[in-house]
Amino acid sequence: MASDERTGRRIHRNRESVPRTAEIIRQTLYQRKYTVIAVILMMLAGSAVMLVQPLFYKMLFDRVIPESDTGLLWWLLAGMVATPLIAIGISYFEGHLRVRIGYAVTVALRKTVLNHLLHARLDAIEQVPRGSMVYRVTRDAGKIGDMYIKQELLPVVSSTIVLAGVLVVMFVLNAELAAVFCAALPATYLVTRYLTRYSKEMDREVNDQGKVSESFLYEVFNAFRTIRMFSGEGHAMKRWAEHMDRFNRIRIRGAALHDIMLTFPNEVINGLVLGVLLGYGAFQAMDGAVTIGSLVAIMAYAPRAYAALRTVLTTYTGTRLIKVSVESLNELFDLPLEPGLRGSFSPQPAGVEPPAGVEPPNIEFVNVSFSYERGYELKDLSFRVNGGEFVGIVGPSGGGKTTIIDLLTRLQEPESGRIAVAGRDIREMSLESLRNQIAVVSQDVFIWNATLAENIAYPDTGYRPEAVEQAVRASALEAFIDGQPKGLETIAGEGGVALSGGEKQRIALARAFMRERSRILILDEATSALDALAEEKIRTAVEEARIGRTTIAIAHRLSTIRHADRILVIDGGKLVESGTPRELVERGGIFARMYDAQALDFE
Ligand SMILES: Nc1ncnc2c1ncn2[C@@H]1O[C@H](COP(=O)(O)OP(=O)(O)OP(=O)(O)O)[C@@H](O)[C@H]1O
Ligand SMILES: [Mg+2]
């Protein structure tokens, strides 16, 4: 269970029909059917060329030598030199095409899976460790396309035909000797089958441990700063060593058994069969039942048939083993889609304009209940924010303020009750049009490793520079940007490492101000990291921005919302007080106590 949670293996089932791994592979191969056919034909041609060689031996022993036919000898020599050259030439092109097909499958899987993750439900996705997602998108998808499809699935078609072809030729040359050879096939098959079952378990363990280790690495990479601050280097190294130990144990156990056992018994069988062929063939030749040429040719065919058989069996093994990666990717495809998206969905173009609503919409929560698995809940919450109103939400930490915003933006779904924007149930709108109506500055700001301008205009790539500059002014970022060596073109660093907390918040504010058409503005602790002077500037900007907008500001610092038309106090998932700031102070409830506590600071 614990390891399941860490690898994120067993998650919500997905009820919608979403194309899964096998189907994507099939579609990709079908789209490239001509290349696939070309590869198979080339492989067949290459094998056919090489299969001619043993017939040269037959001619050598049965005609050239007995009849001293030197003319034919020259032809044979030419053939012996030419055949490998032709085969190599063919295999070069065929190999090149196979790489392309394998890569196409990998790319298709990687694209589809990311698209799915972008549209999957947030609460489901948040249960999967990010490192494990990275592992699946990169390694598992790569194993399927670049290794399995390219090296196993495509070659198997021609190998099967070659195997059949060689057997036919062997039977034509001498049925009894061919039958002796065939006796080895079932034994080889059984050995492989038995060992495959074992290898699959092993592969699953390696895969699971790989995901866990990669998730740990991912955490470390995000925590360099904290680790140093707490002298946690030793702790990190100790845990990493444990990860590597577990990994090694599985690997070593795997390698020893896997490689030796998978090849060794088959080599023994191969050797035995050749021995029997040699002995039995010699007696047959002495009796004159088989010509020396045919015997030599059969002896030369046997290893080739065996090689083809090995390819077929390797693919058999590979097909069972690749299931580990297929299942691993399918677990991502099984993540349920966001509500309102069913089956088909397409990537949203960046920077879509919201529907041109002009009037600031009202927002209504009617008897909304919601709970997280851990037990926290919103109970029967009802409130209304009028169009154009500026409402402040305050309340103790963990009271459910951010949850209200998550419900309004449909990052979470209520269990019961109704949420309406401009009188329309938000479930009736597309997620895109709902979210485009709302400009949010979240409590946790995310900064892309891109230029400041790109961060502000996100996700609009065709932004107008003047609009960005205006947003910069409104969010009190001017002085900061002017001080940067490259101004707006300065790179923010991953997660905004090169920015202070307050700078990040102001970039998030500017990002919200950029959404000129969004008629709802939501600020969730948007100025908590700012100094009083910067906050004052922002407040003026918000006063301007709220014109023509419905605004909700969540704040612990009451000064931030002192101009609010109305305040809602949320505690324990309930609306406990509501009214103008003045009314609430006079009422002497939670808000009044918070007010007193903050006012004390100045006494
Ligand atoms: N993804 C989640 N899974 C489970 N519980 C959650 C999740 N997100 C939040 N919670 C819980 O829900 C409760 C409400 O969280 P919420 O973020 O709405 O509080 P908040 O009022 O915004 O607090 P703060 O003022 O500290 O930001 C908290 O007790 C929190 O632990
Ligand atoms: Mg919050």
XYZ file of C-alpha atoms and ligand atoms in Angstrom:
635
model
C 0.000 0.000 0.000
C 2.668 2.465 1.046
C 4.799 1.697 -1.971
C 1.695 1.892 -4.090
C 1.132 5.394 -2.892
C 4.666 6.360 -3.634
C 4.720 4.926 -7.117
C 1.211 6.207 -7.601
C 0.236 2.921 -9.163
C -3.327 2.344 -8.219
C -5.325 5.464 -8.853
C -8.900 6.335 -9.783
C -10.298 4.327 -12.654
C -11.193 6.266 -15.713
C -14.710 5.727 -16.831
C -14.521 7.737 -20.023
C -13.143 6.056 -23.076
C -9.762 7.511 -23.695
C -7.378 6.067 -26.263
C -4.948 3.944 -24.353
C -1.460 2.730 -25.094
C -2.250 -0.227 -27.330
C -4.649 1.804 -29.408
C -2.177 4.648 -29.861
C 0.455 2.148 -30.999
C -1.999 0.608 -33.434
C -3.053 4.005 -34.795
C 0.530 5.161 -35.243
C 1.537 1.969 -37.015
C -1.546 2.199 -39.184
C -0.760 5.787 -40.149
C 2.671 4.588 -41.235
C 1.460 1.400 -42.803
C 3.452 1.903 -45.997
C 6.683 2.378 -44.085
C 5.845 -0.662 -41.977
C 5.199 -2.722 -45.090
C 8.402 -1.434 -46.678
C 10.377 -2.440 -43.580
C 8.909 -5.927 -43.583
C 9.554 -6.376 -47.300
C 13.123 -5.153 -46.967
C 13.760 -7.444 -44.029
C 12.390 -10.333 -46.043
C 14.513 -9.420 -49.027
C 17.590 -9.162 -46.802
C 16.915 -12.566 -45.263
C 16.153 -14.134 -48.636
C 19.489 -12.937 -49.982
C 21.322 -14.462 -47.058
C 19.327 -17.679 -47.348
C 20.703 -18.238 -50.814
C 24.184 -18.846 -49.385
C 23.655 -22.416 -48.115
C 22.423 -23.323 -51.604
C 25.814 -22.204 -52.900
C 27.376 -24.796 -50.570
C 25.116 -27.441 -51.998
C 26.140 -26.530 -55.540
C 29.778 -26.463 -54.487
C 29.712 -30.001 -53.079
C 27.196 -31.579 -55.426
C 28.255 -30.007 -58.749
C 31.355 -27.817 -58.790
C 33.678 -30.251 -57.031
C 32.389 -33.579 -58.490
C 32.107 -32.131 -62.001
C 35.114 -29.767 -61.791
C 32.834 -27.005 -63.049
C 35.112 -23.975 -62.687
C 32.764 -21.745 -64.644
C 30.081 -22.268 -62.009
C 32.701 -21.817 -59.291
C 33.371 -18.233 -60.405
C 29.661 -17.529 -60.259
C 29.479 -19.008 -56.789
C 32.387 -16.887 -55.609
C 30.769 -13.780 -57.020
C 27.534 -14.752 -55.280
C 29.294 -15.352 -51.956
C 30.783 -11.854 -52.047
C 27.691 -10.120 -53.369
C 25.066 -11.583 -51.043
C 26.354 -10.129 -47.755
C 26.931 -6.746 -49.426
C 23.378 -6.628 -50.703
C 22.041 -7.807 -47.341
C 23.999 -5.133 -45.478
C 22.767 -2.437 -47.861
C 19.168 -3.476 -47.376
C 19.526 -3.751 -43.630
C 20.945 -0.241 -43.449
C 17.840 1.327 -45.019
C 15.485 -0.992 -43.241
C 17.119 -0.176 -39.893
C 16.773 3.503 -40.593
C 13.058 3.163 -41.328
C 12.555 1.082 -38.205
C 14.111 3.807 -36.065
C 11.632 6.256 -37.533
C 8.647 4.051 -36.870
C 9.757 3.304 -33.305
C 10.321 6.961 -32.643
C 6.944 7.883 -34.115
C 5.291 5.526 -31.625
C 7.249 6.990 -28.726
C 6.393 10.534 -29.766
C 2.709 9.700 -30.229
C 2.587 8.134 -26.770
C 4.402 11.035 -25.163
C 2.152 13.608 -26.802
C -1.074 11.814 -26.003
C -0.131 11.148 -22.430
C 0.862 14.749 -21.734
C -2.353 15.933 -23.336
C -4.230 13.569 -21.066
C -2.406 14.800 -17.982
C -3.230 18.375 -18.957
C -6.904 17.462 -18.950
C -7.063 15.046 -16.045
C -8.694 15.848 -12.761
C -6.403 17.754 -10.482
C -7.140 15.755 -7.340
C -6.369 12.503 -9.164
C -3.185 13.851 -10.691
C -1.937 15.208 -7.426
C -1.843 11.673 -6.060
C 0.772 10.614 -8.601
C 4.320 11.598 -7.649
C 5.771 13.835 -10.319
C 8.966 11.851 -10.675
C 6.916 8.783 -11.447
C 5.013 10.705 -14.108
C 8.289 11.816 -15.652
C 9.510 8.212 -15.591
C 6.425 6.989 -17.388
C 6.300 9.730 -20.003
C 9.986 9.438 -20.829
C 11.189 5.914 -20.065
C 8.118 3.771 -20.392
C 7.055 5.485 -23.617
C 10.642 5.194 -24.896
C 10.853 1.508 -24.052
C 7.673 0.843 -25.975
C 8.549 2.730 -29.156
C 12.322 2.855 -29.372
C 12.924 -0.622 -28.050
C 9.939 -2.889 -28.306
C 8.406 -1.734 -31.595
C 11.716 -1.063 -33.281
C 13.750 -4.032 -32.115
C 11.152 -6.693 -31.486
C 7.747 -6.229 -32.986
C 8.811 -5.181 -36.486
C 11.524 -7.833 -36.934
C 9.191 -10.588 -35.796
C 7.104 -10.534 -38.947
C 9.999 -11.230 -41.255
C 11.593 -13.657 -38.801
C 8.435 -15.720 -38.712
C 8.348 -15.846 -42.491
C 12.065 -16.647 -42.660
C 11.632 -19.418 -40.119
C 8.792 -20.901 -42.137
C 10.737 -20.467 -45.383
C 13.875 -22.129 -44.042
C 11.883 -25.041 -42.688
C 10.272 -25.529 -46.076
C 13.639 -25.487 -47.828
C 15.051 -27.902 -45.256
C 12.142 -30.277 -45.776
C 12.618 -30.099 -49.501
C 16.330 -30.852 -49.098
C 15.740 -33.726 -46.711
C 12.543 -34.343 -44.752
C 14.050 -36.563 -42.060
C 16.842 -34.184 -41.123
C 14.379 -31.303 -41.123
C 12.138 -33.266 -38.753
C 15.073 -33.811 -36.361
C 15.643 -30.099 -36.312
C 11.961 -29.384 -35.663
C 12.074 -31.507 -32.524
C 14.038 -28.711 -30.858
C 11.343 -26.101 -31.392
C 8.837 -27.081 -28.667
C 11.586 -27.483 -26.072
C 12.952 -24.024 -26.812
C 9.471 -22.569 -26.672
C 8.693 -24.109 -23.286
C 11.943 -22.942 -21.720
C 11.357 -19.402 -22.935
C 7.778 -19.384 -21.763
C 8.681 -20.483 -18.284
C 11.438 -17.929 -17.908
C 9.359 -15.099 -19.298
C 6.848 -15.353 -16.515
C 9.658 -14.954 -14.053
C 11.248 -12.050 -15.910
C 8.000 -10.143 -16.009
C 7.783 -10.014 -12.234
C 11.354 -8.856 -12.161
C 10.714 -6.152 -14.729
C 7.772 -4.903 -12.763
C 9.900 -4.610 -9.647
C 12.626 -2.769 -11.530
C 10.042 -0.448 -13.056
C 8.372 0.281 -9.713
C 11.658 0.898 -7.984
C 12.709 3.123 -10.900
C 9.648 5.284 -10.411
C 10.162 5.550 -6.672
C 13.829 6.481 -7.088
C 13.064 9.021 -9.766
C 10.360 10.576 -7.607
C 12.844 10.911 -4.790
C 15.387 12.560 -7.102
C 12.703 14.929 -8.246
C 11.988 15.929 -4.660
C 15.681 16.473 -3.955
C 16.015 18.673 -7.030
C 13.216 20.827 -5.695
C 14.701 20.995 -2.239
C 18.347 22.013 -2.730
C 17.763 25.160 -0.766
C 15.956 23.516 2.154
C 18.512 20.697 2.284
C 21.378 23.152 2.690
C 19.488 25.232 5.194
C 18.874 22.196 7.391
C 22.208 20.465 6.654
C 20.189 17.663 5.163
C 22.882 16.514 2.712
C 23.640 13.411 4.741
C 19.960 12.594 5.036
C 19.476 12.930 1.285
C 22.562 10.799 0.513
C 21.486 8.116 2.960
C 18.062 7.858 1.386
C 19.506 7.904 -2.109
C 21.912 5.113 -1.176
C 18.963 3.086 0.111
C 17.157 3.624 -3.149
C 20.195 2.536 -5.142
C 20.678 -0.506 -2.897
C 17.152 -1.704 -3.494
C 17.557 -1.050 -7.170
C 20.804 -2.970 -7.309
C 19.470 -5.951 -5.419
C 16.616 -6.359 -7.887
C 18.884 -5.748 -10.844
C 21.596 -8.171 -9.803
C 19.116 -10.899 -8.961
C 17.489 -10.148 -12.298
C 20.618 -10.023 -14.427
C 22.074 -13.278 -13.077
C 18.950 -15.288 -13.687
C 17.560 -13.452 -16.628
C 20.542 -13.465 -18.946
C 22.070 -16.801 -18.078
C 18.847 -18.721 -17.890
C 17.309 -17.172 -20.910
C 20.254 -17.934 -23.157
C 21.896 -20.965 -21.564
C 19.173 -23.643 -21.897
C 18.483 -22.537 -25.430
C 22.152 -22.757 -26.379
C 22.266 -26.275 -24.984
C 19.240 -27.246 -27.011
C 20.761 -25.646 -30.082
C 24.073 -27.499 -29.589
C 22.343 -30.815 -29.016
C 20.236 -30.481 -32.101
C 23.237 -29.607 -34.247
C 25.072 -32.603 -32.845
C 22.189 -34.940 -33.600
C 21.857 -33.444 -37.085
C 25.552 -33.970 -37.705
C 25.570 -37.585 -36.528
C 22.328 -38.620 -38.113
C 23.158 -36.701 -41.296
C 26.544 -38.432 -41.569
C 24.916 -41.886 -41.455
C 22.346 -40.789 -44.017
C 25.099 -39.471 -46.294
C 27.045 -42.748 -45.966
C 23.874 -44.583 -46.994
C 23.527 -42.184 -49.923
C 20.108 -41.041 -48.685
C 21.315 -37.471 -48.754
C 23.913 -35.761 -50.908
C 26.886 -34.131 -49.193
C 25.776 -30.812 -50.625
C 22.315 -31.125 -49.076
C 23.776 -32.127 -45.714
C 26.133 -29.147 -45.710
C 23.298 -26.862 -46.759
C 21.044 -28.174 -43.968
C 23.817 -27.767 -41.427
C 24.208 -24.192 -42.648
C 20.468 -23.542 -42.507
C 20.009 -24.866 -39.005
C 21.683 -21.907 -37.190
C 19.766 -19.473 -39.379
C 16.476 -21.125 -38.600
C 17.479 -21.093 -34.993
C 18.317 -17.383 -35.114
C 14.917 -16.660 -36.637
C 13.297 -18.769 -33.956
C 15.169 -16.820 -31.315
C 13.859 -13.541 -32.712
C 10.331 -14.898 -32.613
C 10.773 -16.047 -29.037
C 12.451 -12.812 -27.989
C 9.445 -10.960 -29.294
C 7.218 -13.330 -27.402
C 9.169 -12.523 -24.238
C 9.346 -8.855 -25.138
C 5.602 -8.643 -25.681
C 4.953 -9.989 -22.233
C 7.607 -7.811 -20.620
C 6.567 -4.611 -22.383
C 3.184 -5.011 -20.724
C 4.795 -3.630 -17.591
C 5.464 -0.342 -19.398
C 2.122 -0.426 -21.171
C 0.280 -0.837 -17.878
C 2.398 1.853 -16.353
C 1.348 4.311 -19.086
C -2.237 3.096 -18.988
C -2.372 4.065 -15.340
C -1.871 7.644 -16.479
C -4.518 7.273 -19.184
C -6.809 5.897 -16.481
C -6.698 9.145 -14.551
C -10.208 10.541 -14.836
C -10.704 13.588 -16.974
C -11.811 16.891 -15.571
C -15.549 17.094 -15.141
C -17.200 18.349 -18.270
C -14.610 16.729 -20.533
C -15.796 13.443 -21.924
C -13.840 11.101 -24.075
C -12.648 13.494 -26.682
C -10.775 16.597 -25.830
C -8.252 18.634 -27.658
C -5.481 20.840 -26.432
C -6.697 24.344 -25.821
C -5.031 26.970 -27.934
C -2.991 29.320 -25.788
C -4.437 32.691 -24.902
C -8.011 32.135 -25.988
C -10.201 35.164 -25.624
C -12.989 34.702 -23.126
C -16.519 35.277 -24.365
C -16.995 39.012 -24.481
C -19.196 39.399 -21.425
C -19.387 43.081 -20.628
C -21.328 43.135 -17.391
C -19.469 41.974 -14.327
C -21.232 38.729 -13.388
C -22.621 37.826 -9.996
C -21.440 34.698 -8.235
C -23.675 32.459 -6.238
C -23.011 29.482 -3.976
C -26.200 27.655 -3.002
C -25.975 24.984 -0.281
C -22.573 23.869 -1.487
C -21.018 20.935 0.356
C -17.627 19.472 -0.364
C -15.124 17.274 1.406
C -11.578 16.118 0.933
C -10.755 12.488 1.551
C -8.848 13.464 4.666
C -12.047 14.637 6.290
C -12.115 18.389 5.924
C -15.405 19.682 4.575
C -17.379 22.687 3.455
C -20.880 22.352 4.826
C -23.931 23.753 3.150
C -22.235 26.962 2.166
C -24.403 29.648 0.613
C -23.451 33.182 -0.307
C -23.827 35.616 -3.111
C -21.447 38.155 -4.588
C -23.206 40.761 -6.684
C -21.958 41.788 -10.085
C -19.313 44.500 -9.681
C -19.070 43.991 -5.944
C -15.756 43.798 -4.090
C -15.987 41.086 -1.463
C -13.295 40.221 1.021
C -13.019 36.722 2.470
C -11.246 36.268 5.769
C -11.041 33.529 8.333
C -8.655 31.231 10.140
C -6.019 29.361 8.195
C -7.375 26.063 6.931
C -10.924 27.376 7.112
C -11.693 26.665 3.473
C -11.115 29.964 1.684
C -8.922 28.619 -1.092
C -11.271 25.657 -1.423
C -14.072 28.079 -2.323
C -11.967 29.399 -5.197
C -11.107 25.865 -6.307
C -14.810 25.089 -6.459
C -15.609 28.273 -8.337
C -12.956 27.508 -10.960
C -13.968 23.830 -10.993
C -10.606 22.535 -9.922
C -12.783 20.648 -7.448
C -16.378 19.509 -7.743
C -18.906 20.038 -4.967
C -20.726 16.980 -3.653
C -23.975 18.812 -3.538
C -25.291 22.287 -4.099
C -24.972 24.648 -6.953
C -22.523 27.304 -8.024
C -23.633 29.876 -10.550
C -21.860 32.659 -12.395
C -24.070 35.309 -13.989
C -27.048 33.159 -13.072
C -25.793 30.130 -14.997
C -24.782 26.905 -13.318
C -21.056 26.610 -13.913
C -21.518 22.961 -14.872
C -23.330 24.139 -17.978
C -20.350 26.126 -19.220
C -17.256 24.717 -20.809
C -14.306 24.703 -18.467
C -12.521 26.969 -20.866
C -15.183 29.660 -20.955
C -15.659 29.494 -17.190
C -11.955 29.843 -16.468
C -11.470 32.526 -19.072
C -13.979 34.662 -17.207
C -11.898 34.508 -14.066
C -8.489 36.069 -13.455
C -6.931 34.487 -10.385
C -3.868 35.375 -8.394
C -3.303 32.169 -6.453
C -1.801 31.749 -3.068
C 0.991 29.643 -4.581
C 2.346 31.571 -7.500
C 3.895 29.579 -10.292
C 6.631 31.207 -12.333
C 7.839 29.641 -15.578
C 11.478 29.470 -16.494
C 10.904 32.050 -19.202
C 11.271 35.800 -19.593
C 9.424 38.106 -17.242
C 7.318 39.340 -20.169
C 6.338 35.787 -21.102
C 5.469 35.084 -17.488
C 3.256 38.134 -17.300
C 1.518 37.499 -20.612
C 1.158 33.758 -19.944
C -0.316 31.875 -21.757
C -0.689 34.410 -24.554
C 2.332 34.181 -26.834
C 1.131 36.899 -29.188
C 0.884 39.585 -26.529
C 1.149 43.313 -27.124
C 4.211 44.801 -25.372
C 2.199 47.869 -24.347
C -0.295 45.667 -22.532
C 2.539 44.006 -20.618
C 4.021 47.367 -19.712
C 0.678 48.583 -18.455
C 0.293 45.458 -16.299
C 3.808 46.058 -14.993
C 2.884 49.560 -13.893
C -0.350 48.413 -12.281
C 1.433 45.804 -10.236
C 4.203 48.087 -8.953
C 6.857 46.163 -10.859
C 8.296 49.071 -12.808
C 11.234 49.817 -10.557
C 12.131 46.145 -10.339
C 11.982 45.618 -14.095
C 14.014 48.760 -14.768
C 16.670 47.435 -12.441
C 17.007 44.168 -14.366
C 19.869 43.954 -16.857
C 17.556 42.816 -19.625
C 14.357 44.394 -18.376
C 11.287 42.417 -19.348
C 13.475 39.984 -21.273
C 15.205 38.798 -18.102
C 14.794 35.091 -17.476
C 12.955 34.305 -14.270
C 14.742 30.999 -13.584
C 13.038 27.700 -12.820
C 10.120 28.336 -10.468
C 11.247 31.953 -10.364
C 14.415 31.177 -8.348
C 15.856 34.527 -9.303
C 12.880 36.417 -7.855
C 11.875 37.431 -4.366
C 8.561 36.262 -2.917
C 7.022 39.699 -3.369
C 8.301 39.971 -6.939
C 6.700 36.663 -7.781
C 3.424 37.843 -6.307
C 3.534 41.020 -8.323
C 4.216 39.065 -11.502
C 1.164 36.960 -10.705
C -0.817 40.148 -10.212
C 0.394 41.522 -13.520
C -0.591 38.207 -15.113
C -4.114 38.649 -13.773
C -4.247 42.281 -14.876
C -3.326 41.133 -18.393
C -6.588 39.248 -18.641
C -8.492 42.335 -19.598
C -11.577 40.461 -20.612
C -11.955 38.411 -17.471
C -14.828 39.953 -15.583
C -14.058 38.248 -12.294
C -10.889 39.046 -10.390
C -9.791 36.808 -7.553
C -6.915 37.573 -5.254
C -5.953 34.776 -2.868
C -3.446 36.265 -0.442
C -2.111 38.094 -3.450
C -0.230 40.765 -1.562
C 0.769 38.879 1.571
C 4.473 39.094 0.730
C 4.497 42.777 -0.103
C 5.690 45.651 2.011
C 3.120 48.202 3.065
C 4.104 50.704 0.389
C 3.950 48.217 -2.457
C 0.684 46.915 -1.115
C -0.739 50.423 -1.086
C 0.186 50.767 -4.769
C -1.419 47.449 -5.583
C -4.522 48.459 -3.712
C -4.860 51.484 -5.946
C -4.360 49.270 -8.987
C -6.960 46.831 -7.728
C -9.342 49.714 -7.128
C -8.903 50.552 -10.796
C -9.019 46.961 -11.988
C -12.186 46.216 -10.065
C -14.135 48.737 -12.098
C -16.339 46.647 -14.337
C -15.320 43.487 -12.494
C -16.586 41.351 -9.677
C -13.743 41.033 -7.217
C -13.051 38.575 -4.416
C -10.017 39.174 -2.246
C -8.900 36.658 0.346
C -6.596 38.094 2.973
C -5.290 37.564 6.438
C -4.061 41.123 6.631
C -7.273 43.050 7.119
C -5.864 46.302 5.780
C -5.865 44.632 2.352
C -9.633 44.395 2.304
C -10.632 47.429 4.289
C -12.220 48.937 1.170
C -14.290 45.861 0.465
C -18.015 46.372 -0.001
C -18.639 43.313 2.081
C -16.682 40.782 4.084
C -17.423 37.068 4.403
C -15.887 35.273 7.352
C -15.284 31.574 6.656
C -14.439 29.239 9.501
C -14.511 25.454 9.541
C -16.064 25.366 6.089
C -18.960 27.577 7.100
C -19.943 31.142 6.504
C -19.968 32.487 10.037
C -20.292 36.231 9.479
C -21.018 38.574 6.656
C -21.461 42.310 6.355
C -19.575 45.517 5.707
C -16.271 45.829 7.571
C -17.835 48.402 9.879
C -20.847 46.238 10.664
C -18.645 43.275 11.476
C -16.417 45.268 13.789
C -19.474 46.503 15.617
C -20.970 43.025 15.857
C -18.058 41.859 17.976
C -17.574 38.390 16.421
C -14.550 36.661 14.881
C -13.876 39.517 12.513
C -13.936 42.030 15.340
C -11.460 39.891 17.296
C -9.166 39.624 14.254
C -9.465 43.355 13.800
C -8.543 44.011 17.415
C -5.614 41.625 17.258
C -4.185 43.338 14.198
C -4.864 46.818 15.513
C -2.918 45.939 18.651
C 0.221 45.877 16.538
C 0.139 49.629 16.389
C -0.522 50.377 20.007
N -5.778 18.545 -1.791
C -6.223 18.445 -0.537
N -6.448 17.233 0.004
C -6.903 17.120 1.259
N -7.153 18.145 2.071
C -6.936 19.381 1.590
C -6.459 19.596 0.266
N -6.340 20.924 0.073
C -6.720 21.494 1.228
N -7.068 20.586 2.139
C -7.555 20.836 3.488
O -8.735 21.613 3.391
C -8.788 22.573 4.406
C -9.102 23.929 3.802
O -8.024 24.321 3.006
P -7.988 25.730 2.295
O -6.775 25.742 1.448
O -9.296 25.986 1.644
O -7.816 26.688 3.537
P -7.630 28.257 3.549
O -8.777 28.814 4.274
O -7.371 28.766 2.193
O -6.336 28.379 4.468
P -5.126 29.435 4.363
O -5.616 30.693 4.981
O -4.072 28.804 5.228
O -4.738 29.565 2.940
C -7.465 22.512 5.129
O -7.723 21.856 6.377
C -6.583 21.666 4.271
O -5.744 20.864 5.048
Mg -5.743 29.452 1.245
